[in-house]
């Protein structure tokens, strides 16, 4: 990315990022004993907080907003929504 | 590669932290479209929840990894026509030209510009995420808002109860332009949606492609954020939002609905329809049935 | 070069085509329509290789152009009156994104009452939308300022779009002899377009027009205003360059005519200037020391040059072909007054308004302005607005 002369409104000096993780009141926790690695949760997560890493679906918590869609859509009910702050 | 593999291997083009509400289908749709289109893309996001949520950027910081512009509420398709024409002229017709616009920017203020661009068959993919109202300005009615909905300009009142007019079916209107590709999609039917975005992108190299996507909005529609996909599913299952596409002049129903659920099941799953009377529900049911019948006739031609 | 007889609208279309625009978008409106038509002919005959977009409205005209400019293109359009009004939303954004382009305004009165005829109310009403505006006197000047316009607007110190304003019907439909430069001459004068401060390109991704805080926005406005000031120099510079290549000079932001020893000065703008010139000549024949300032650039406003040109004069009147609601005067009158360095109290001065909605400004009208100037020249202060009307 090149530095620009800002003579009109434009943005290229890095990414504008919000701390959406701080919104969570509940966090999704995946139960790998129930999970069949189907990937549906990944396709429905609006935030892209679910990743596929080392052949496994995993939830990341840097931006997860705690909406609970993944928990509802998991065909195996392998994701639980757990209150934030009250343990992991 | 199946659609799940595609989605898990493709790069997210949008800022990881954007301020769309929990469970927002607009955010989901935006991310998926741009994951599929990839880096070689120019995107326009007019005023509305998606641009307001930070995907265009703030001061000197951008909200996307790809070039993005916030055009006017009223000119997205025209603006992108100009960009697209210049890229054709420069011999760079391979660059994806995408608009991701709300129903207000699409069916209301921006409709003239949209219709003009479709009539000229400008090379672009225009996606409307339809949350049935002007969410960014506080959930006012739009022309796609379903009859009976409570919005902030069609409140529930003693004298007048919610929106009085049925919604305008913008997808079918668009399909009557001599455009390259037209489809409806739902994030609940992700495989179908991914396929349509891919086809739309391919067709956008030849002309105008339009996709109308239902985007349930927990905040405006009044339901719990985890129910977004369930609600989108019910919209399809009840024929409130049938899934079809049109290309080469032919209509195809892409998700057949052999046994539709009553619209009541869809309507009663959220707060914005809370004060519908039985008469209202019957009328909405009739509209949904008629819509599906019309589409079936078009598809059987 | 060859002299051809042509209308102002044909002149504008040919001038634009000589500048090799990448994209033209246009929508017909009286009195601009034949610009859109003639450009179509050039494109359909194969003479002009440009992307010509015939949109469904002027709002989309300016929007398509903005998109093309955001991809680095050179663009052109022309409009009038209601078309300009409809365009206002993207029009303002064009200048504040600092995207260069030339747009002809074939000036027209604003509705209501219903009218399709001449007047400068349309262009004057948008003089604070961040564009450069030049008003021209004849068809030759249309040709020359469209060509100069590209050099000015694309100058790296400027990057502000420009309106070349010419009177609807009085110039747009008037046939005059125009010295038409050859393509080779224009190519030699005008370098290819190059600007990249706001470009949509996957090879260099940026967000164009991100949401912007007031502090940062203020910085952009400050830069825009400062660029306007610099533009005054660029205008003179380009005028000189143009004179060198084509042998015609317009004197920059204003032109002074017989001002040196004048007591009283007429300030005129656009097509009426020719009539004003004749009236000044006639007055001179009668021994009246009259002079004329032709106001060419309205944005940026040439305050210093106007103040200097009026220095030591006894009286001035500004003839406007539009009104300034709320001032009981014409808009250029209010601005000329504001430009006078040590205030205007030592001058006798008044506003004259005429030529609205296609009405004529005759030599009699101009003479009546000069006569009034003569009669008030030793009574400093503001005098009543003079309405140049027909006796009913
Ligand atoms: C000409 C104009 N009028 C009004 C507005 C204010 N406005 C901004 S966003 C918006 C609503 C957009 O609704 P929609 O396109 O459905 O997007 P959503 O917010 O629902 O995502 C309105 C009315 C505007 N930006 N421009
Ligand atoms: S949806 Fe459920 S079963 Fe499928 S990958 Fe996710 S957690 Fe595992
Ligand atoms: S809770 Fe919502 S945001 Fe978090 S991982 Fe699940 S779907 Fe994604
Ligand atoms: S109001 Fe609705 S559409 Fe807007 S961000 Fe929130 S959930 Fe999404
Ligand atoms: Mg909306």
PDB file of N, CA and C and ligand atoms in Angstrom, chain B residues 20-21 24 49-50 131 135 217-220, ligand 4:
ATOM      1  N   UNK B  20     -22.060  -4.174  12.569  1.00  0.00           N
ATOM      2  CA  UNK B  20     -23.406  -4.710  12.344  1.00  0.00           C
ATOM      3  C   UNK B  20     -23.840  -5.458  13.602  1.00  0.00           C
ATOM      4  N   UNK B  21     -25.151  -5.481  13.871  1.00  0.00           N
ATOM      5  CA  UNK B  21     -25.660  -6.124  15.092  1.00  0.00           C
ATOM      6  C   UNK B  21     -25.316  -7.612  15.122  1.00  0.00           C
ATOM      7  N   UNK B  24     -26.660 -10.391  12.319  1.00  0.00           N
ATOM      8  CA  UNK B  24     -27.103  -9.631  11.142  1.00  0.00           C
ATOM      9  C   UNK B  24     -26.850 -10.425   9.856  1.00  0.00           C
ATOM     10  N   UNK B  49     -27.078   0.123   6.443  1.00  0.00           N
ATOM     11  CA  UNK B  49     -26.436  -0.545   7.571  1.00  0.00           C
ATOM     12  C   UNK B  49     -25.031  -1.029   7.248  1.00  0.00           C
ATOM     13  N   UNK B  50     -24.825  -1.562   6.034  1.00  0.00           N
ATOM     14  CA  UNK B  50     -23.520  -2.157   5.761  1.00  0.00           C
ATOM     15  C   UNK B  50     -22.414  -1.103   5.677  1.00  0.00           C
ATOM     16  N   UNK B 131     -33.575  -6.146   3.969  1.00  0.00           N
ATOM     17  CA  UNK B 131     -34.029  -6.284   5.352  1.00  0.00           C
ATOM     18  C   UNK B 131     -35.358  -5.563   5.545  1.00  0.00           C
ATOM     19  N   UNK B 135     -32.960   0.422   7.699  1.00  0.00           N
ATOM     20  CA  UNK B 135     -32.497   0.069   9.044  1.00  0.00           C
ATOM     21  C   UNK B 135     -31.531   1.090   9.594  1.00  0.00           C
ATOM     22  N   UNK B 217     -33.244  -9.292   9.900  1.00  0.00           N
ATOM     23  CA  UNK B 217     -32.577  -8.281  10.716  1.00  0.00           C
ATOM     24  C   UNK B 217     -33.136  -8.380  12.123  1.00  0.00           C
ATOM     25  N   UNK B 218     -32.396  -9.000  13.042  1.00  0.00           N
ATOM     26  CA  UNK B 218     -32.924  -9.214  14.391  1.00  0.00           C
ATOM     27  C   UNK B 218     -33.359  -7.919  15.064  1.00  0.00           C
ATOM     28  N   UNK B 219     -32.618  -6.863  14.859  1.00  0.00           N
ATOM     29  CA  UNK B 219     -32.905  -5.609  15.558  1.00  0.00           C
ATOM     30  C   UNK B 219     -34.214  -4.991  15.079  1.00  0.00           C
ATOM     31  N   UNK B 220     -34.381  -4.908  13.774  1.00  0.00           N
ATOM     32  CA  UNK B 220     -35.568  -4.263  13.237  1.00  0.00           C
ATOM     33  C   UNK B 220     -36.789  -5.165  13.275  1.00  0.00           C
TER      34      UNK B 220
HETATM   35  S1  LIG D   4     -30.209  -3.087  12.132  1.00  0.00           S
HETATM   36 FE1  LIG D   4     -30.546  -5.043  11.119  1.00  0.00          FE
HETATM   37  S2  LIG D   4     -29.574  -4.868   9.126  1.00  0.00           S
HETATM   38 FE2  LIG D   4     -28.821  -3.213  10.398  1.00  0.00          FE
HETATM   39  S3  LIG D   4     -26.926  -4.001  11.259  1.00  0.00           S
HETATM   40 FE3  LIG D   4     -28.540  -4.414  12.720  1.00  0.00          FE
HETATM   41  S4  LIG D   4     -29.249  -6.451  12.210  1.00  0.00           S
HETATM   42 FE4  LIG D   4     -28.050  -5.739  10.464  1.00  0.00          FE
END
